[in-house]
């Protein structure tokens, strides 16, 4: 999320909250996820926000990694979100990828699932660029305000949760009912 897109660094926290930039959090988590997946024998492409390779991109899965706002939202400003394309050509595959990520990421991080999905998530630009047979999702790994300790001090745990979700999908693992 936001990597390699010029001045667009995504959300930015105030200096009193550490001055964190979403792009930096996202990149750290994405790079660790890449390392963990490669250690599992998975071939991984790390793509920039507006990468020319997105056009017609074919893969077993595309996961766009983001972090949510740094605004303080009482009670609701914690947790993670996952969304698929509004116009998905392989809904069963994307639903399975989402279910695996939701289950494994939630278990790994202890964060609650936030059901408040936005149009920006379901109509994320990359969804319209990749090959329609590539299941694609976007994950908001947590809120940069109330979840910032996890996102900034334990990105390895976050990346392991994403990795576990992707491996669940690739290996067609059983997903425990909620």
XYZ file of N, CA and C in Angstrom:
534
model
N 0.806 -1.201 0.000
C 0.000 0.000 0.000
C 0.843 1.257 0.000
N 0.669 2.059 -1.021
C 1.271 3.393 -1.187
C 2.755 3.355 -1.549
N 3.387 2.187 -1.544
C 4.813 2.085 -1.827
C 5.091 2.469 -3.274
N 6.094 3.333 -3.458
C 6.531 3.715 -4.789
C 5.574 4.642 -5.511
N 4.732 5.338 -4.770
C 3.741 6.220 -5.392
C 4.022 7.683 -5.049
N 5.247 8.102 -5.241
C 5.620 9.507 -5.070
C 5.344 10.029 -3.675
N 4.616 11.138 -3.624
C 4.349 11.805 -2.354
C 3.204 11.180 -1.568
N 2.476 10.229 -2.158
C 1.362 9.593 -1.461
C 1.903 8.530 -0.512
N 1.974 8.884 0.772
C 2.490 7.954 1.771
C 1.359 7.332 2.594
N 0.109 7.590 2.197
C -1.030 7.078 2.949
C -1.257 7.918 4.190
N -1.819 7.299 5.200
C -2.098 7.999 6.453
C -0.791 8.364 7.150
N -0.809 9.487 7.877
C 0.357 9.941 8.633
C -0.108 10.311 10.038
N 0.589 9.780 11.035
C 0.259 10.098 12.429
C 0.955 11.387 12.839
N 0.350 12.063 13.790
C 0.959 13.283 14.322
C 2.257 12.918 15.039
N 3.091 13.914 15.265
C 4.361 13.686 15.965
C 4.105 13.137 17.367
N 3.017 13.565 18.001
C 2.717 13.074 19.354
C 2.411 11.578 19.366
N 2.040 11.039 18.205
C 1.775 9.601 18.084
C 2.917 8.880 17.362
N 4.058 9.549 17.236
C 5.228 8.906 16.650
C 5.543 9.328 15.231
N 4.626 10.067 14.580
C 4.875 10.533 13.218
C 4.955 9.419 12.185
N 4.389 8.265 12.496
C 4.452 7.120 11.588
C 3.735 7.394 10.283
N 4.301 6.860 9.189
C 3.691 6.951 7.868
C 3.201 5.561 7.476
N 1.985 5.514 6.942
C 1.409 4.238 6.552
C 2.315 3.471 5.600
N 2.890 4.150 4.620
C 3.721 3.468 3.621
C 4.871 2.714 4.281
N 5.465 3.279 5.316
C 6.585 2.625 5.990
C 6.127 1.376 6.746
N 5.000 1.485 7.428
C 4.429 0.338 8.140
C 4.092 -0.759 7.137
N 3.403 -0.385 6.063
C 2.996 -1.350 5.041
C 4.198 -2.055 4.425
N 5.228 -1.291 4.084
C 6.395 -1.879 3.432
C 7.092 -2.874 4.361
N 7.272 -2.500 5.611
C 7.933 -3.396 6.565
C 7.171 -4.713 6.674
N 5.854 -4.627 6.823
C 5.020 -5.827 6.946
C 5.067 -6.641 5.645
N 4.961 -5.971 4.507
C 4.969 -6.668 3.215
C 6.300 -7.367 2.977
N 7.402 -6.703 3.304
C 8.713 -7.312 3.071
C 8.922 -8.514 3.984
N 8.491 -8.423 5.233
C 8.588 -9.571 6.135
C 7.698 -10.716 5.640
N 6.502 -10.386 5.183
C 5.591 -11.402 4.641
C 6.247 -12.095 3.453
N 6.865 -11.308 2.580
C 7.582 -11.880 1.431
C 8.643 -12.863 1.902
N 9.434 -12.461 2.888
C 10.503 -13.332 3.397
C 9.934 -14.630 3.963
N 8.859 -14.538 4.737
C 8.264 -15.733 5.351
C 7.663 -16.649 4.287
N 7.000 -16.066 3.289
C 6.422 -16.892 2.217
C 7.517 -17.573 1.398
N 8.584 -16.836 1.090
C 9.684 -17.441 0.336
C 10.329 -18.571 1.125
N 10.401 -18.439 2.447
C 10.938 -19.514 3.286
C 10.048 -20.757 3.223
N 8.768 -20.566 2.888
C 7.821 -21.673 2.721
C 7.850 -22.221 1.288
N 8.706 -21.632 0.430
C 8.816 -22.091 -0.949
C 7.861 -21.413 -1.919
N 7.236 -20.333 -1.485
C 6.283 -19.612 -2.332
C 7.031 -18.531 -3.121
N 6.748 -18.441 -4.414
C 7.305 -17.352 -5.228
C 6.469 -16.102 -4.963
N 7.131 -14.984 -4.694
C 6.440 -13.751 -4.316
C 6.918 -12.597 -5.186
N 5.964 -11.794 -5.649
C 6.270 -10.529 -6.323
C 5.803 -9.408 -5.414
N 6.704 -8.491 -5.066
C 6.290 -7.289 -4.342
C 6.085 -6.208 -5.386
N 4.861 -5.723 -5.474
C 4.508 -4.744 -6.494
C 4.273 -3.374 -5.864
N 4.630 -2.356 -6.598
C 4.397 -0.981 -6.144
C 2.911 -0.653 -6.276
N 2.507 0.439 -5.633
C 1.093 0.833 -5.644
C 0.524 0.914 -7.059
N 1.239 1.571 -7.952
C 0.798 1.676 -9.347
C 1.883 1.070 -10.240
N 2.062 -0.221 -10.107
C 3.095 -0.962 -10.821
C 2.571 -1.350 -12.198
N 3.380 -1.170 -13.229
C 2.958 -1.558 -14.583
C 2.709 -3.066 -14.671
N 3.318 -3.835 -13.783
C 3.110 -5.289 -13.776
C 1.729 -5.696 -13.264
N 0.986 -4.761 -12.673
C -0.372 -5.074 -12.214
C -1.311 -5.351 -13.392
N -1.054 -4.719 -14.522
C -1.926 -4.881 -15.694
C -1.895 -6.332 -16.167
N -3.022 -7.012 -15.997
C -3.139 -8.402 -16.408
C -2.388 -9.379 -15.522
N -1.970 -8.948 -14.343
C -1.168 -9.765 -13.436
C -1.878 -11.081 -13.104
N -1.158 -12.181 -13.268
C -1.693 -13.509 -12.972
C -0.908 -14.123 -11.819
N -1.658 -14.621 -10.844
C -1.034 -15.226 -9.676
C -2.059 -16.087 -8.954
N -1.584 -16.871 -7.994
C -2.499 -17.646 -7.152
C -3.289 -16.728 -6.235
N -2.711 -15.560 -5.919
C -3.385 -14.594 -5.054
C -2.648 -13.265 -5.104
N -3.396 -12.191 -4.903
C -2.823 -10.860 -4.727
C -3.376 -10.322 -3.419
N -2.475 -9.917 -2.522
C -2.877 -9.350 -1.239
C -2.247 -7.972 -1.127
N -3.092 -6.946 -1.068
C -2.607 -5.583 -0.914
C -2.644 -5.230 0.576
N -1.481 -4.867 1.111
C -1.323 -4.657 2.556
C -1.360 -3.167 2.876
N -2.260 -2.812 3.789
C -2.441 -1.420 4.219
C -2.585 -1.355 5.733
N -2.537 -0.150 6.282
C -2.861 0.111 7.685
C -3.938 1.192 7.697
N -4.793 1.157 8.699
C -5.923 2.079 8.760
C -5.524 3.390 9.433
N -6.406 4.325 9.407
C -6.222 5.697 9.867
C -5.517 5.828 11.218
N -4.920 6.986 11.423
C -4.280 7.302 12.697
C -5.224 8.136 13.571
N -6.399 8.414 13.066
C -7.386 9.151 13.861
C -7.804 8.318 15.054
N -8.102 9.001 16.155
C -8.597 8.295 17.324
C -10.100 8.085 17.161
N -10.524 6.829 17.208
C -11.940 6.491 17.090
C -12.296 5.684 18.334
N -12.971 6.301 19.295
C -13.282 5.581 20.537
C -13.980 4.252 20.255
N -13.560 3.215 20.950
C -14.118 1.872 20.919
C -13.973 1.160 19.573
N -14.135 1.854 18.450
C -14.118 1.203 17.146
C -12.793 1.355 16.404
N -11.844 2.081 16.953
C -10.596 2.365 16.257
C -9.524 1.323 16.474
N -9.923 0.067 16.499
C -8.969 -1.032 16.630
C -9.516 -2.222 15.842
N -8.614 -3.022 15.325
C -9.038 -4.194 14.569
C -8.520 -4.164 13.147
N -8.869 -5.214 12.395
C -8.421 -5.328 11.013
C -9.619 -5.550 10.096
N -9.413 -5.239 8.818
C -10.451 -5.375 7.796
C -9.870 -6.123 6.601
N -10.730 -6.859 5.915
C -10.332 -7.521 4.671
C -11.488 -7.370 3.696
N -11.167 -7.042 2.447
C -12.216 -6.907 1.431
C -11.729 -7.456 0.104
N -12.682 -7.921 -0.666
C -12.407 -8.370 -2.028
C -13.021 -7.365 -2.987
N -12.727 -7.537 -4.253
C -13.265 -6.644 -5.274
C -14.790 -6.737 -5.314
N -15.428 -5.599 -5.518
C -16.882 -5.582 -5.649
C -17.304 -6.391 -6.876
N -16.489 -6.346 -7.930
C -16.784 -7.056 -9.175
C -15.769 -8.190 -9.346
N -15.928 -9.228 -8.560
C -14.965 -10.321 -8.538
C -15.385 -11.427 -9.495
N -14.458 -11.864 -10.328
C -14.747 -12.913 -11.319
C -14.645 -14.319 -10.722
N -13.967 -14.452 -9.591
C -13.827 -15.749 -8.918
C -14.211 -15.590 -7.452
N -15.487 -15.336 -7.187
C -15.898 -15.035 -5.814
C -15.599 -16.155 -4.817
N -15.674 -17.416 -5.253
C -15.407 -18.517 -4.326
C -13.942 -18.527 -3.892
N -13.022 -18.193 -4.817
C -11.599 -18.158 -4.478
C -11.280 -16.962 -3.575
N -11.821 -15.801 -3.917
C -11.569 -14.614 -3.097
C -12.189 -14.786 -1.709
N -13.368 -15.403 -1.640
C -14.017 -15.633 -0.340
C -13.163 -16.570 0.513
N -12.579 -17.574 -0.110
C -11.721 -18.507 0.636
C -10.449 -17.800 1.110
N -9.842 -16.985 0.240
C -8.655 -16.224 0.630
C -8.994 -15.305 1.805
N -10.141 -14.623 1.720
C -10.564 -13.743 2.813
C -10.786 -14.532 4.098
N -11.455 -15.676 4.010
C -11.737 -16.486 5.201
C -10.445 -16.974 5.851
N -9.497 -17.427 5.033
C -8.203 -17.869 5.568
C -7.477 -16.719 6.255
N -7.418 -15.567 5.606
C -6.742 -14.413 6.197
C -7.436 -13.964 7.480
N -8.747 -13.882 7.438
C -9.506 -13.443 8.615
C -9.226 -14.367 9.794
N -9.269 -15.667 9.559
C -9.073 -16.645 10.617
C -7.639 -16.632 11.138
N -6.670 -16.785 10.249
C -5.274 -16.910 10.680
C -4.713 -15.581 11.198
N -5.076 -14.468 10.553
C -4.576 -13.162 10.988
C -5.160 -12.811 12.355
N -6.459 -13.027 12.514
C -7.091 -12.755 13.799
C -6.483 -13.587 14.917
N -6.245 -14.881 14.644
C -5.623 -15.758 15.645
C -4.220 -15.288 15.998
N -3.436 -14.912 15.009
C -2.042 -14.517 15.233
C -1.927 -13.210 16.005
N -2.763 -12.234 15.644
C -2.613 -10.898 16.224
C -3.501 -10.633 17.434
N -4.592 -11.379 17.549
C -5.546 -11.120 18.622
C -6.447 -9.931 18.352
N -6.307 -9.318 17.172
C -7.166 -8.175 16.832
C -8.563 -8.660 16.445
N -9.547 -7.830 16.696
C -10.919 -8.154 16.305
C -11.100 -7.839 14.826
N -12.043 -8.532 14.202
C -12.363 -8.238 12.814
C -13.335 -7.076 12.781
N -13.032 -6.066 11.992
C -13.857 -4.866 11.846
C -14.667 -5.017 10.561
N -15.963 -5.117 10.673
C -16.846 -5.354 9.521
C -17.121 -4.098 8.683
N -16.605 -2.956 9.099
C -16.905 -1.700 8.399
C -16.010 -1.539 7.167
N -16.395 -2.201 6.086
C -15.646 -2.174 4.827
C -16.085 -0.957 4.015
N -15.124 -0.274 3.419
C -15.422 0.939 2.661
C -15.423 0.675 1.156
N -16.032 1.588 0.405
C -16.004 1.503 -1.058
C -14.572 1.599 -1.587
N -13.724 2.377 -0.903
C -12.322 2.474 -1.316
C -11.641 1.113 -1.272
N -12.095 0.261 -0.370
C -11.505 -1.072 -0.277
C -12.047 -1.985 -1.379
N -13.363 -2.038 -1.554
C -13.951 -2.961 -2.537
C -13.722 -2.515 -3.978
N -13.414 -1.236 -4.174
C -13.125 -0.757 -5.530
C -11.659 -0.319 -5.653
N -10.800 -0.933 -4.871
C -9.369 -0.652 -4.910
C -8.856 -0.793 -6.345
N -8.087 0.168 -6.813
C -7.683 0.244 -8.224
C -7.038 -1.038 -8.752
N -6.220 -1.701 -7.940
C -5.508 -2.894 -8.410
C -6.462 -4.020 -8.789
N -7.633 -4.058 -8.159
C -8.604 -5.107 -8.461
C -9.025 -5.079 -9.928
N -9.098 -3.888 -10.496
C -9.501 -3.754 -11.893
C -8.359 -3.939 -12.879
N -7.143 -4.014 -12.377
C -5.973 -4.134 -13.237
C -5.502 -5.571 -13.394
N -5.588 -6.359 -12.325
C -5.067 -7.725 -12.377
C -5.959 -8.612 -13.237
N -5.408 -9.731 -13.686
C -6.177 -10.706 -14.445
C -7.412 -11.097 -13.626
N -8.573 -11.175 -14.251
C -9.794 -11.480 -13.494
C -9.778 -12.842 -12.803
N -8.873 -13.724 -13.190
C -8.770 -15.037 -12.536
C -7.836 -15.041 -11.331
N -7.233 -13.899 -11.022
C -6.370 -13.788 -9.855
C -7.207 -13.333 -8.661
N -7.398 -14.201 -7.649
C -8.142 -13.765 -6.469
C -7.367 -12.656 -5.763
N -8.038 -11.549 -5.518
C -7.363 -10.386 -4.945
C -8.141 -9.840 -3.762
N -7.388 -9.487 -2.697
C -7.988 -8.888 -1.508
C -7.096 -7.757 -1.012
N -7.690 -6.916 -0.213
C -6.959 -5.856 0.470
C -7.154 -6.080 1.961
N -6.077 -5.927 2.719
C -6.163 -6.063 4.172
C -5.690 -4.767 4.819
N -6.498 -4.274 5.744
C -6.110 -3.170 6.623
C -5.660 -3.867 7.897
N -4.354 -3.878 8.159
C -3.762 -4.706 9.205
C -4.073 -4.245 10.626
N -4.546 -3.027 10.781
C -4.866 -2.468 12.089
C -4.907 -0.957 11.977
N -5.310 -0.321 13.049
C -5.396 1.141 13.082
C -4.086 1.711 13.611
N -3.591 2.731 12.930
C -2.296 3.307 13.275
C -2.317 4.068 14.598
N -3.485 4.289 15.169
C -3.556 4.941 16.471
C -3.575 3.873 17.562
N -4.687 3.215 17.744
C -4.836 2.289 18.858
C -4.100 0.956 18.660
N -3.783 0.577 17.444
C -3.040 -0.663 17.185
C -1.581 -0.389 16.811
N -1.118 0.843 16.985
C 0.214 1.216 16.491
C 1.336 0.435 17.156
N 1.167 0.040 18.424
C 2.226 -0.728 19.080
C 2.451 -2.049 18.341
N 1.379 -2.736 18.016
C 1.488 -3.991 17.256
C 2.110 -3.734 15.886
N 1.602 -2.734 15.167
C 2.042 -2.470 13.800
C 3.490 -1.998 13.717
N 3.933 -1.231 14.710
C 5.274 -0.640 14.636
C 6.320 -1.388 15.456
N 5.894 -2.059 16.526
C 6.865 -2.735 17.389
C 6.886 -4.256 17.190
N 5.846 -4.786 16.521
C 5.819 -6.218 16.290
C 5.331 -6.545 14.874
N 5.941 -5.918 13.861
C 5.511 -6.187 12.488
C 5.725 -7.646 12.078
N 6.652 -8.336 12.732
C 6.889 -9.751 12.409
C 5.655 -10.581 12.734
N 4.983 -10.295 13.841
C 3.756 -11.006 14.205
C 2.661 -10.733 13.176
N 2.549 -9.482 12.761
C 1.571 -9.098 11.741
C 1.854 -9.859 10.443
N 3.110 -9.865 10.027
C 3.499 -10.557 8.792
C 3.281 -12.063 8.903
N 3.535 -12.625 10.065
C 3.304 -14.065 10.253
C 1.815 -14.387 10.149
N 0.957 -13.487 10.637
C -0.481 -13.688 10.505
C -0.930 -13.664 9.059
N -0.409 -12.732 8.287
C -0.732 -12.657 6.855
C -0.189 -13.890 6.142
N 1.042 -14.264 6.461
C 1.647 -15.454 5.860
C 0.806 -16.686 6.151
N 0.381 -16.849 7.392
C -0.440 -18.007 7.764
C -1.747 -18.021 6.972
N -2.340 -16.852 6.761
C -3.570 -16.772 5.977
C -3.357 -17.148 4.524
N -2.271 -16.688 3.949
C -1.971 -17.019 2.553
C -1.648 -18.511 2.423
N -0.886 -19.042 3.357
C -0.555 -20.476 3.305
C -1.816 -21.320 3.481
N -2.722 -20.905 4.343
C -4.012 -21.578 4.516
C -4.726 -21.660 3.171
N -4.739 -20.548 2.450
C -5.394 -20.490 1.141
C -4.682 -21.391 0.134
N -3.368 -21.252 0.029
C -2.609 -22.014 -0.965
C -2.659 -23.520 -0.704
N -2.661 -23.897 0.567
C -2.648 -25.310 0.947
C -4.052 -25.875 1.155
N -5.060 -25.055 0.912
C -6.454 -25.471 1.107
C -6.695 -26.073 2.493
N -6.152 -25.380 3.496
C -6.288 -25.838 4.873
C -7.716 -25.659 5.379
N -8.061 -26.414 6.386
C -9.374 -26.314 7.018
C -9.419 -25.023 7.833
N -10.534 -24.336 7.761
C -10.723 -23.107 8.526
C -11.705 -23.416 9.641
N -11.271 -23.206 10.864
C -12.139 -23.476 12.009
C -13.329 -22.532 12.003
N -14.529 -23.050 12.273
C -15.698 -22.164 12.314
C -15.575 -21.162 13.464
N -16.163 -19.992 13.277
C -16.091 -18.942 14.309
C -17.021 -19.264 15.452
